[in-house]
XYZ file of C-alpha atoms in Angstrom:
483
model
C 124.187 94.133 98.109
C 121.164 93.041 97.198
C 118.130 95.660 96.517
C 115.250 95.843 94.941
C 111.250 97.576 95.040
C 107.819 96.257 95.319
C 105.081 98.658 94.291
C 101.460 98.193 92.829
C 101.209 97.652 88.915
C 99.985 101.509 88.233
C 102.825 102.991 90.335
C 103.984 105.804 88.694
C 106.990 106.567 91.214
C 109.064 104.318 93.654
C 109.790 105.820 97.598
C 111.153 102.899 98.922
C 113.479 99.635 98.431
C 114.397 96.286 100.728
C 117.961 94.929 101.027
C 118.951 92.478 102.473
C 123.024 91.393 103.695
C 123.756 88.420 105.220
C 126.286 88.603 108.223
C 129.261 85.956 109.070
C 127.319 84.763 112.251
C 123.938 83.883 110.649
C 122.262 87.041 111.105
C 120.834 89.299 108.612
C 121.179 92.792 108.432
C 117.312 94.353 106.152
C 117.609 97.822 104.947
C 114.617 100.022 104.274
C 115.939 102.577 101.857
C 113.564 105.164 100.874
C 114.181 108.238 98.413
C 116.316 110.947 99.481
C 113.814 113.668 98.378
C 115.182 116.234 100.941
C 118.975 116.619 99.374
C 116.945 117.654 95.649
C 114.183 120.312 97.717
C 116.046 122.727 99.690
C 114.286 123.916 102.134
C 112.821 127.640 101.792
C 113.168 126.855 98.028
C 109.905 128.404 95.479
C 109.959 124.114 94.720
C 109.923 123.482 98.762
C 107.363 126.402 99.623
C 104.992 124.926 96.161
C 105.393 121.113 97.747
C 104.383 122.481 101.240
C 101.126 124.189 99.963
C 100.070 121.365 98.047
C 100.864 118.832 101.119
C 100.362 115.758 99.055
C 99.902 113.552 96.099
C 96.671 113.767 95.209
C 95.386 110.366 93.176
C 92.439 110.594 90.868
C 91.715 107.470 88.724
C 94.101 107.239 86.043
C 96.089 110.910 87.194
C 97.765 111.994 89.279
C 98.357 115.953 91.103
C 101.717 115.438 92.023
C 103.431 117.054 95.151
C 106.413 117.415 93.301
C 107.130 117.767 89.421
C 107.320 114.359 87.650
C 111.125 114.825 86.589
C 111.562 114.444 90.628
C 109.340 112.331 91.397
C 109.166 109.620 88.418
C 112.828 110.581 87.723
C 115.554 111.898 90.029
C 114.335 110.615 93.336
C 112.251 107.403 92.114
C 114.169 104.389 93.003
C 113.647 102.843 89.468
C 115.748 100.009 88.866
C 119.250 99.748 87.589
C 120.063 103.921 88.582
C 122.132 104.469 91.074
C 119.605 106.901 93.713
C 120.089 108.665 97.148
C 117.996 107.244 100.445
C 117.833 107.320 103.595
C 117.992 104.094 105.640
C 116.992 102.521 108.456
C 118.755 99.688 108.978
C 117.406 96.879 111.408
C 119.789 93.009 112.120
C 118.293 90.399 113.092
C 118.871 86.670 114.497
C 118.486 83.694 112.143
C 115.182 82.725 114.421
C 113.776 86.689 113.505
C 114.658 88.348 116.157
C 115.494 92.251 116.331
C 118.302 92.628 117.938
C 119.764 96.431 116.587
C 118.353 99.560 114.496
C 120.890 101.742 112.463
C 120.202 104.664 110.617
C 122.140 106.253 107.264
C 122.513 107.758 104.244
C 123.132 105.607 101.786
C 123.262 104.782 98.577
C 121.514 102.246 96.519
C 120.970 100.692 92.748
C 117.621 98.653 92.578
C 118.121 95.217 90.978
C 114.771 94.355 90.421
C 111.252 96.722 89.877
C 108.640 93.688 90.911
C 105.118 94.429 90.815
C 103.026 93.018 94.084
C 101.362 90.004 91.658
C 105.362 89.037 90.891
C 106.539 89.691 94.272
C 103.386 86.916 95.232
C 104.714 84.682 92.974
C 108.005 84.849 93.910
C 107.310 84.034 97.583
C 104.613 81.130 96.682
C 105.691 79.674 93.180
C 108.343 77.320 92.750
C 108.266 77.335 89.068
C 110.281 79.721 87.432
C 108.375 79.435 84.332
C 105.284 79.982 85.626
C 106.585 83.404 87.242
C 108.456 84.462 83.873
C 104.550 83.920 82.490
C 103.062 86.688 84.247
C 101.939 89.489 82.841
C 103.736 93.017 82.544
C 101.840 96.492 83.865
C 100.861 98.725 80.597
C 103.185 101.211 79.511
C 100.173 103.779 79.720
C 99.400 103.350 83.395
C 102.987 102.656 85.155
C 106.477 103.976 85.389
C 109.247 102.337 84.569
C 109.064 98.498 84.910
C 112.552 97.704 84.258
C 113.868 94.626 82.935
C 111.128 91.638 81.566
C 111.117 88.717 84.304
C 110.890 86.079 81.325
C 114.582 87.737 80.671
C 116.238 87.239 83.872
C 118.310 84.060 84.288
C 117.715 81.341 86.665
C 119.782 82.512 88.697
C 118.827 85.767 89.168
C 115.252 84.882 89.555
C 116.156 81.912 92.225
C 117.795 84.803 94.086
C 114.503 87.077 93.992
C 112.902 83.755 95.450
C 115.154 83.376 98.130
C 115.334 87.109 98.957
C 111.373 87.602 99.102
C 110.880 84.457 101.176
C 113.800 85.445 103.666
C 112.042 88.659 104.026
C 108.703 87.249 104.328
C 109.783 84.828 107.106
C 110.412 88.225 109.146
C 107.522 89.925 108.132
C 105.577 87.493 109.058
C 106.943 87.239 113.192
C 106.564 90.659 113.184
C 102.986 91.228 111.820
C 101.810 88.197 114.631
C 103.784 90.140 117.049
C 102.151 93.652 116.399
C 98.231 92.053 116.197
C 99.677 90.069 119.581
C 100.222 93.439 121.176
C 96.742 94.649 120.205
C 97.314 96.385 116.482
C 93.866 96.719 115.021
C 93.430 94.397 111.666
C 91.846 97.013 109.795
C 92.387 95.590 106.396
C 90.537 95.602 103.818
C 90.240 94.953 100.076
C 90.722 98.316 97.690
C 88.307 98.082 94.737
C 91.037 100.057 92.003
C 89.374 101.234 88.899
C 92.032 100.966 85.816
C 91.629 103.338 82.505
C 92.406 103.136 78.915
C 94.886 104.359 76.740
C 91.999 107.499 76.320
C 91.566 108.013 80.323
C 87.989 106.269 79.840
C 87.312 103.254 82.988
C 87.419 99.916 81.817
C 88.162 97.298 84.255
C 87.249 97.230 88.115
C 89.648 94.695 89.815
C 89.546 93.552 93.289
C 93.347 94.152 95.284
C 93.746 91.952 98.117
C 96.039 92.505 101.247
C 98.206 89.477 100.329
C 101.180 88.449 101.702
C 103.608 90.605 99.260
C 102.022 93.735 100.719
C 101.831 92.766 104.059
C 105.022 91.906 103.651
C 106.212 95.616 102.166
C 103.373 96.728 105.429
C 105.679 95.413 108.060
C 109.169 96.801 107.322
C 107.769 100.160 106.553
C 105.805 100.165 109.957
C 109.052 99.111 111.040
C 110.583 102.076 109.653
C 108.366 104.648 110.746
C 108.141 103.800 114.052
C 111.851 103.521 114.694
C 112.621 106.797 112.833
C 109.623 108.222 115.906
C 111.224 106.755 118.564
C 114.682 108.375 117.577
C 113.210 111.945 116.680
C 111.345 111.626 120.302
C 114.236 110.268 122.154
C 116.994 112.757 121.062
C 114.029 115.838 121.673
C 114.414 116.641 118.102
C 111.012 118.976 116.883
C 109.804 116.593 114.374
C 105.795 115.297 112.457
C 104.581 112.433 113.981
C 100.948 110.250 112.869
C 98.586 110.456 115.937
C 95.622 108.432 115.866
C 93.677 109.346 119.652
C 91.467 106.855 121.290
C 88.182 106.560 119.339
C 85.048 108.732 121.695
C 83.419 106.008 124.066
C 79.413 107.837 122.511
C 80.382 106.680 118.830
C 82.124 103.052 120.468
C 78.346 103.064 122.302
C 76.418 103.951 118.828
C 78.148 101.500 116.999
C 77.475 98.937 119.390
C 73.386 100.019 119.083
C 73.763 99.517 115.652
C 75.552 96.439 116.246
C 72.889 95.093 117.756
C 70.338 95.609 115.595
C 71.627 93.250 113.418
C 72.075 90.505 115.559
C 75.276 90.960 116.558
C 76.292 90.838 120.605
C 79.856 92.729 121.679
C 81.504 93.497 124.643
C 82.653 96.873 125.914
C 84.220 98.296 122.795
C 86.267 100.557 124.691
C 88.420 97.700 125.599
C 91.501 97.366 123.044
C 90.646 93.171 123.576
C 86.621 93.598 122.228
C 87.989 95.684 119.461
C 89.703 93.014 118.319
C 87.581 90.287 119.007
C 84.814 92.276 116.902
C 87.129 93.020 113.837
C 87.689 88.811 113.956
C 83.746 88.331 113.668
C 83.603 90.656 110.745
C 85.607 89.038 108.412
C 83.751 86.054 107.837
C 80.442 87.968 108.309
C 78.290 88.242 104.778
C 77.783 92.424 105.449
C 81.761 92.251 107.338
C 83.006 94.570 104.330
C 79.898 97.431 105.251
C 79.966 96.233 108.952
C 83.730 96.761 109.460
C 83.475 101.021 107.402
C 81.047 101.226 110.323
C 83.568 100.188 112.976
C 86.574 102.888 111.073
C 84.123 105.762 110.803
C 83.585 105.189 114.764
C 87.108 105.833 114.873
C 88.923 109.229 115.141
C 91.019 110.068 111.915
C 94.229 110.393 111.905
C 96.393 113.362 111.767
C 100.022 114.868 111.760
C 100.514 116.196 115.144
C 104.581 117.726 116.843
C 103.413 115.500 119.885
C 103.871 111.897 119.411
C 100.400 110.826 121.215
C 100.331 107.669 119.974
C 98.642 105.705 116.966
C 95.447 103.494 118.484
C 94.685 101.778 115.807
C 98.435 100.554 115.359
C 99.088 100.175 119.432
C 102.034 101.879 118.799
C 103.611 104.910 121.088
C 106.156 106.079 118.372
C 104.863 106.417 114.942
C 105.263 109.283 112.105
C 105.412 108.822 108.024
C 108.888 108.723 106.979
C 108.842 106.457 103.811
C 107.018 108.209 101.147
C 108.846 111.877 100.962
C 107.570 111.948 97.106
C 103.911 112.112 97.398
C 103.958 113.518 101.414
C 105.566 116.502 102.736
C 105.302 115.234 106.275
C 107.785 112.865 105.351
C 109.846 114.855 103.297
C 110.324 117.421 107.045
C 111.064 113.947 109.169
C 113.691 113.463 106.596
C 115.221 116.632 107.220
C 115.280 115.983 111.028
C 116.854 112.643 110.518
C 119.378 114.742 108.571
C 119.880 116.438 111.489
C 120.052 113.729 113.585
C 123.069 112.484 111.524
C 124.653 115.788 111.460
C 124.219 116.151 115.623
C 124.722 112.932 116.817
C 126.596 110.643 113.871
C 128.673 113.148 112.673
C 127.799 113.244 109.269
C 128.645 116.707 107.497
C 126.502 119.612 107.534
C 125.268 120.870 104.351
C 122.205 123.173 103.524
C 119.550 121.007 104.585
C 120.522 120.195 107.688
C 119.431 122.642 110.399
C 115.777 120.994 111.417
C 112.815 122.205 113.032
C 111.465 124.633 115.823
C 108.245 123.179 117.788
C 106.009 126.529 116.419
C 106.570 125.367 112.772
C 106.022 121.814 113.411
C 102.973 122.197 115.162
C 102.232 124.909 111.946
C 103.325 122.147 109.222
C 100.841 119.514 111.621
C 98.228 121.449 111.303
C 98.501 122.080 107.151
C 99.274 118.622 106.469
C 96.369 117.429 108.016
C 94.103 119.965 106.099
C 95.491 119.126 102.781
C 95.387 115.053 103.360
C 91.580 115.655 103.857
C 91.227 117.372 100.835
C 93.101 115.252 98.884
C 90.829 112.135 100.236
C 87.687 113.926 99.557
C 89.202 114.502 95.789
C 90.413 110.877 95.141
C 87.073 109.711 96.603
C 84.910 111.575 94.600
C 86.958 110.631 91.645
C 86.256 107.043 92.228
C 82.695 107.697 92.266
C 82.750 109.643 88.815
C 85.208 106.861 87.568
C 82.377 104.168 88.842
C 79.524 106.133 87.527
C 81.759 105.824 84.102
C 82.014 102.329 84.159
C 78.643 101.456 84.816
C 77.302 103.972 82.271
C 78.872 101.802 79.839
C 77.176 98.309 81.106
C 74.292 100.018 80.651
C 75.255 100.597 76.953
C 75.981 96.633 76.685
C 73.497 94.768 74.590
C 74.629 91.661 77.090
C 74.758 92.739 80.654
C 77.593 91.788 82.798
C 75.854 89.999 86.480
C 77.407 91.641 89.381
C 77.083 89.071 92.862
C 75.676 91.769 95.545
C 74.694 91.282 98.847
C 71.633 92.826 100.086
C 72.673 95.371 102.859
C 69.573 97.390 103.763
C 65.309 97.027 103.226
C 63.548 99.702 102.476
C 59.871 100.217 101.065
C 60.861 101.522 97.743
C 63.498 98.993 97.414
C 66.604 97.285 98.846
C 70.247 97.923 98.559
C 73.350 96.402 97.380
C 76.715 96.356 97.649
C 79.300 94.617 95.011
C 81.591 93.670 97.071
C 84.220 92.842 93.775
C 83.529 96.335 92.255
C 82.821 98.410 95.404
C 79.949 100.306 94.679
C 76.581 100.335 96.112
C 73.061 101.156 94.730
C 69.764 100.828 95.295
C 67.067 97.864 93.716
C 64.421 99.559 93.206
C 60.913 97.236 93.756
C 59.589 98.565 90.678
C 62.074 97.164 88.774
C 60.960 93.587 89.493
C 58.436 92.674 87.271
C 58.140 88.788 87.609
C 55.717 88.875 90.791
C 54.351 91.345 92.997
C 56.621 92.083 96.412
C 55.658 93.094 99.931
C 57.625 93.815 103.147
C 58.133 91.073 105.758
C 56.618 92.614 109.207
C 59.935 92.825 110.419
C 61.124 94.785 107.438
C 64.355 92.886 106.819
C 63.005 91.318 103.390
C 60.658 91.611 100.487
C 58.781 87.860 99.652
C 57.003 87.758 96.082
C 53.128 87.074 96.346
C 52.945 84.134 94.169
C 56.092 82.835 93.599
C 57.373 82.942 97.306
C 60.827 84.632 95.848
C 62.799 86.313 98.927
C 64.839 89.404 99.040
C 66.082 89.579 102.687
C 68.915 91.610 104.104
C 72.724 89.655 103.802
C 71.409 87.794 101.074
C 74.028 87.139 98.822
C 71.885 87.818 94.507
C 73.260 88.593 90.873
C 72.340 92.125 89.666
C 72.309 93.582 86.239
C 73.084 97.478 85.755
C 69.520 99.145 85.243
C 70.622 102.997 85.213
C 73.148 105.407 85.456
C 73.074 109.286 87.146
C 76.417 110.419 86.708
C 75.616 114.179 88.129
C 74.395 112.462 91.636
C 76.874 109.307 91.909
C 73.561 107.102 91.752
C 73.349 103.648 90.380
C 70.448 101.743 90.220
C 70.665 97.984 89.503
C 68.108 94.814 88.932
C 67.296 91.546 89.313
C 67.980 89.721 85.849
C-alpha cells in the first residue's frame, strides 16, 4: 500500500513513514510506521549499553553525534526510499468524515515509495501544477541523507498520487489539530532558525523554518501515535517510559503576569488554561511576540521522562510517550521493546530475545538518566547554534557591502538598545556610541532614545534595519549599528 516519508531538507535518517489504505466502505486506514531499531539493538548488548549511555543523538549545526552507529542510523534502520524496512506501527481507521473509529498495533514491513522534504510535501499539498512541483530544488548532497528519485523524474501519475495522498492525510490531520486545540492544547509552535553549512562546515546560510501545514501534517500523526501507545502501555499495566509535562508553578506564572504588565499587556489568571490559550493567541500578532512567547515557555516546567503516566500539560493529554524516533532517542527504543512485549503477550506474536519487557525500578532509573542526557544535548545544541551564528556574522563584518537585517528593539538601556533579528534568530546590542548622526538621549520613561537635532527615535517594539558592527565569538556577543 502507498507509504512515504516527509522530513527536513537536511535529515540524515528517517524514523517515520505514513501509509494509506482505502477501505471498501469508504473508511481510510492510516499507518504510522516507525523504524524498528529494537530488532537490531538487542537489550543488554554492547551496542545497547553504549546507546543507553548516550541517551540520544545530539544535533550540532552541520554535524551529529549519533546515538547509534551510522550503518544503523543512516542505513539498515533508516526508512530510505525503495528499500524494505522493519517497522513498528500504530494503525488508525478513520471514517470518510475524518472521525477516528479504530486503533490497532502491529509489526510491519514497509517500502517507502518516496522520500519527501517538507517543502516538497507542502507543494504537493497546495500546488496544482505538476511542472512547478518538478522544478523544486533538491537539498545539497552534503547536507542530507538519501534523496531518492528526483521529483523531476516522476511520471504525472506518480506525482498525482503523491498529491492525492498528502492532501488526504492533511484533511485528517487538520481535523486532529483543530480538535487538539479545542481541548486546550497550547499553541507553543514558533519558527525555527536553521543554520546551514557549506561543504567545508562553515555557516553560510540562515533560514527561518516556519511550522507550516507540511510540518503540522506529520506532527499530528506522530502525536496521535505517541498518545495511542502511551494509553496502551498504561491500560495494560506494562512498565514503560512516559513523556511528562507537569502543570506550571504558580509563582512563575505570577512573575510572568508582572513582566507582561510591564509591557502593557494585561492578562487574567494564568493558572487557568483558557487564559494561557488566549495569551498565546494574542502574542502571535504582537511586535515582540517571539520574545514574549519564549518568556511564556520559560515560565513552564521542563518536560521529562518518568515511569508514571503523569500527563502532559502543554498538549493537554493524559497519555503521552515518545515512540516515534527510536533512531535518535533511547526512550523510544525502550517503548518499542515494551510494545513488542505487548504484541507477544496479548496479540499472539512469537516471542523473541527482545520481548521480555521492563520492571518499574528499571524504568524509573532509565527515565532519570534519559532526562539528564536530554538536557546535556539541548545545552550543547544551543551552544553550537551560538557559535555558528557568531561565525556567520563574523563573515558579515568582513564584507565591504553590509547586509541589512530587519530587527525589533526588545530592550532599552542607558548604554544602548537590544535588538532581535527575527529571521536570523539572533540577539545583539546597538551601542548608543555607534550612532554618529546625532546626540541621542533617553526619554523620561526609559523606553526610547531620541535624537537631539533630528528627533529620530529608537523606541521599544519598533522595527529597524541594522548591520553587523563587531562579533566576539568567545563571549558569543554580537554588536550591531544602524546604517
